[in-house]
């Protein structure tokens, strides 16, 4: 009862053991109990913390488990890894470890305090108590702990009022410098608000508006990571619209807009019930930018090559796509125009704009033309007598065009086509 005595009861009266057993798979509950028992044997205290506790109350599935230990976190992780024969990756410098089970992962960390030497710095870390560890967190709804210790298993430890904020649907920071210390919390908070249908508590929203400019203290890589996580949401347009309204999107990159148009194309991207790739959402977010603006954003947030290509192709294709707005353009010409573009960029253009005719051709390319293959390959062409080298590529391209336009159907047609076009008949 160390913690309860030291820090007051918080919400200990509430026991969530039954909730845990109802909402989490039995295997996970078993591992959590074992973690408590193992910790007990070495005089440590173990708690389940963070997003999984929040989601427990909301009935949302979450299998990214975080356990905080007052004591030896890595020792506990090692014992659990041995007991369950699972892979362990540990970072002794940070006192953290990750266990990978088949269907879930378990992060185990030493309870710690954090201090920020300057705004946006990565925090300096020192071992601390569970209360220190909860206090260092972003929002009260992410700062609740469930005790895993034998005899107290399931006791909610909530010294910062997270449960009450959950009940009132509020996203609340834990102190007035929270966004100054770590401005990524601005984007995190918006995500929680919009994902959970919550709203910022009044003072939190005031602080957020005050501190929006602190986003400039965050590196491009960290900002990109937050944007990527936002684009992984079920309905990213909600967070993007809110970020626009709060001036956050503009702080990320001036030309970005989270407007009604974006919401419309994002909804269109989800038609048919599938979850679009985050890269498609990114291309749509950038669709309205000029090529120069898009290049600036990619640079600013240090996007990797794959995403750069998709985004730049999106805005470049936007300028070309009207060439496809003709009824008598041949399939081979559609292929010729589109085959060098990234497929995600083509999909973004299909969703975002263009005339009905151009769209029909984009659709035709994505659903059919891009898969068209000739029956003969380079080896066949060489056997027929085409000189090995660039001539083979040229002949294959011509053959593919003929197939796209329906001029050849069978293997024999292809052989005939090559003979008549590329080989002298004598
Ligand atoms: N956390 C924090 N400040 C941050 C990042 C993380 O306080 N800048 C804390 C929060 O308590 C959070 C926990 O670390 O709940 C785990 O972080 P993460 O996995 O990013 O958050 P989740 O709450 O699991 O969020 P999500 O549901 O979006 O995955």
Coordinates of N, CA, C and O in Angstrom, one line a residue, residues 70 203 252 402 407:
X70 N 7.6 0.7 -10.4 CA 8.4 1.4 -9.3 C 9.4 0.3 -8.9 O 9.1 -0.6 -8.1
X203 N -9.5 25.8 -20.1 CA -8.1 26.3 -19.8 C -7.1 25.7 -20.8 O -6.2 26.3 -21.3
X252 N 2.0 24.1 -38.9 CA 2.7 23.0 -39.4 C 3.3 23.3 -40.8 O 4.5 23.0 -41.1
X402 N -0.1 -2.6 -78.4 CA -1.1 -3.3 -79.3 C -2.1 -4.2 -78.5 O -3.3 -4.2 -78.8
X407 N -5.4 -5.0 -80.3 CA -4.9 -5.4 -81.7 C -4.4 -6.8 -81.7 O -4.3 -7.5 -82.7

